[in-house]
Amino acid sequence: MDDVTARLVVGLLVVVVVFTLIRGLPRLGRGLREPTRPEAPFWLVRGIRDVVVAVACACIAAGLAMDSRAAWVFGLVFLGEELYETGVILLILHLRERLRSRAASHA
């Protein structure tokens, strides 16, 4: 990758980091502040996912900026694993809500 392209990708990744932190930290905070609300687990998991995406994109950007293959590979692997994990957690939470609503409608 040439220098100009690498700088452009690093710049875009920095924008992604800022955007996901701006979006994720309030979700995370809301989930922690209001744990008794039924939506709280969703806010919490989505907030954690946004923060993880920001950290992974920062690792990828740092790896590209410093020409460190290890850093950007770590960022990619970390991102993939965390997206898979939080996706499974959200699926479980959605199924739980669906079962609760079915049970309430049959009661």
Short mmCIF file of C-alpha atoms in Angstrom, two decimals:
data_model
loop_
_atom_site.label_atom_id
_atom_site.label_comp_id
_atom_site.label_asym_id
_atom_site.label_seq_id
_atom_site.Cartn_x
_atom_site.Cartn_y
_atom_site.Cartn_z
CA MET A 1 0.00 0.00 0.00
CA ASP A 2 1.47 3.36 -0.94
CA ASP A 3 1.92 6.17 1.58
CA VAL A 4 -1.04 8.29 0.40
CA THR A 5 -3.46 5.36 0.49
CA ALA A 6 -2.24 4.30 3.93
CA ARG A 7 -2.72 7.82 5.29
CA LEU A 8 -6.22 7.97 3.81
CA VAL A 9 -7.17 4.63 5.38
CA VAL A 10 -5.70 5.68 8.73
CA GLY A 11 -7.69 8.94 8.56
CA LEU A 12 -10.91 7.07 7.80
CA LEU A 13 -10.26 4.65 10.65
CA VAL A 14 -9.73 7.56 13.03
CA VAL A 15 -13.13 8.94 11.96
CA VAL A 16 -14.66 5.51 12.63
CA VAL A 17 -13.02 5.43 16.09
CA VAL A 18 -14.40 8.86 17.00
CA PHE A 19 -17.89 8.09 15.65
CA THR A 20 -18.19 4.74 17.41
CA LEU A 21 -17.00 6.19 20.71
CA ILE A 22 -19.45 9.08 20.43
CA ARG A 23 -22.23 6.58 19.79
CA GLY A 24 -21.08 3.78 22.11
CA LEU A 25 -20.12 5.51 25.34
CA PRO A 26 -23.59 7.02 25.94
CA ARG A 27 -25.19 3.61 25.27
CA LEU A 28 -22.80 1.96 27.67
CA GLY A 29 -23.42 4.62 30.31
CA ARG A 30 -27.19 4.40 29.91
CA GLY A 31 -27.09 0.62 30.31
CA LEU A 32 -25.03 0.97 33.48
CA ARG A 33 -27.12 3.82 34.92
CA GLU A 34 -30.49 2.14 34.33
CA PRO A 35 -29.89 -1.58 34.92
CA THR A 36 -33.49 -2.34 35.87
CA ARG A 37 -34.93 -1.24 32.52
CA PRO A 38 -35.79 -4.13 30.16
CA GLU A 39 -33.72 -2.48 27.38
CA ALA A 40 -30.62 -2.13 29.58
CA PRO A 41 -28.89 -5.35 28.47
CA PHE A 42 -29.26 -4.29 24.82
CA TRP A 43 -27.84 -0.81 25.53
CA LEU A 44 -24.97 -2.33 27.47
CA VAL A 45 -24.00 -4.91 24.84
CA ARG A 46 -24.34 -2.42 21.98
CA GLY A 47 -22.26 0.12 23.89
CA ILE A 48 -19.57 -2.47 24.59
CA ARG A 49 -19.60 -3.48 20.93
CA ASP A 50 -19.12 0.12 19.81
CA VAL A 51 -16.19 0.61 22.19
CA VAL A 52 -14.62 -2.66 21.00
CA VAL A 53 -15.00 -1.58 17.37
CA ALA A 54 -13.26 1.68 18.26
CA VAL A 55 -10.36 -0.12 19.97
CA ALA A 56 -9.98 -2.58 17.09
CA CYS A 57 -10.04 0.21 14.48
CA ALA A 58 -7.46 2.13 16.53
CA CYS A 59 -5.20 -0.96 16.50
CA ILE A 60 -5.63 -1.34 12.75
CA ALA A 61 -4.92 2.37 12.20
CA ALA A 62 -1.84 2.23 14.44
CA GLY A 63 -0.59 -0.84 12.61
CA LEU A 64 -0.97 0.88 9.25
CA ALA A 65 0.58 4.14 10.47
CA MET A 66 3.58 2.38 12.02
CA ASP A 67 3.82 -0.24 9.27
CA SER A 68 3.31 -2.99 11.86
CA ARG A 69 1.61 -6.04 10.42
CA ALA A 70 1.19 -7.54 13.90
CA ALA A 71 -0.85 -4.55 15.15
CA TRP A 72 -3.31 -4.48 12.28
CA VAL A 73 -3.69 -8.27 12.21
CA PHE A 74 -4.38 -8.17 15.95
CA GLY A 75 -6.98 -5.44 15.34
CA LEU A 76 -8.70 -7.50 12.63
CA VAL A 77 -8.77 -10.69 14.70
CA PHE A 78 -9.92 -8.81 17.80
CA LEU A 79 -12.67 -7.07 15.82
CA GLY A 80 -13.92 -10.30 14.26
CA GLU A 81 -14.00 -12.21 17.53
CA GLU A 82 -15.73 -9.44 19.45
CA LEU A 83 -18.36 -8.83 16.74
CA TYR A 84 -19.13 -12.56 16.70
CA GLU A 85 -19.35 -12.69 20.50
CA THR A 86 -21.58 -9.65 20.92
CA GLY A 87 -23.75 -10.84 18.01
CA VAL A 88 -24.38 -14.13 19.81
CA ILE A 89 -25.18 -12.29 23.05
CA LEU A 90 -27.65 -10.01 21.25
CA LEU A 91 -29.28 -13.04 19.60
CA ILE A 92 -29.73 -14.67 23.00
CA LEU A 93 -31.21 -11.46 24.45
CA HIS A 94 -33.64 -11.14 21.51
CA LEU A 95 -34.74 -14.76 21.89
CA ARG A 96 -35.26 -14.22 25.62
CA GLU A 97 -37.45 -11.19 24.95
CA ARG A 98 -39.45 -13.09 22.33
CA LEU A 99 -40.05 -15.98 24.75
CA ARG A 100 -41.11 -13.57 27.49
CA SER A 101 -43.60 -11.81 25.22
CA ARG A 102 -45.02 -15.16 24.07
CA ALA A 103 -45.38 -16.33 27.65
CA ALA A 104 -47.11 -13.07 28.62
CA SER A 105 -49.55 -13.31 25.70
CA HIS A 106 -50.50 -16.91 26.62
CA ALA A 107 -50.97 -16.11 30.29
#
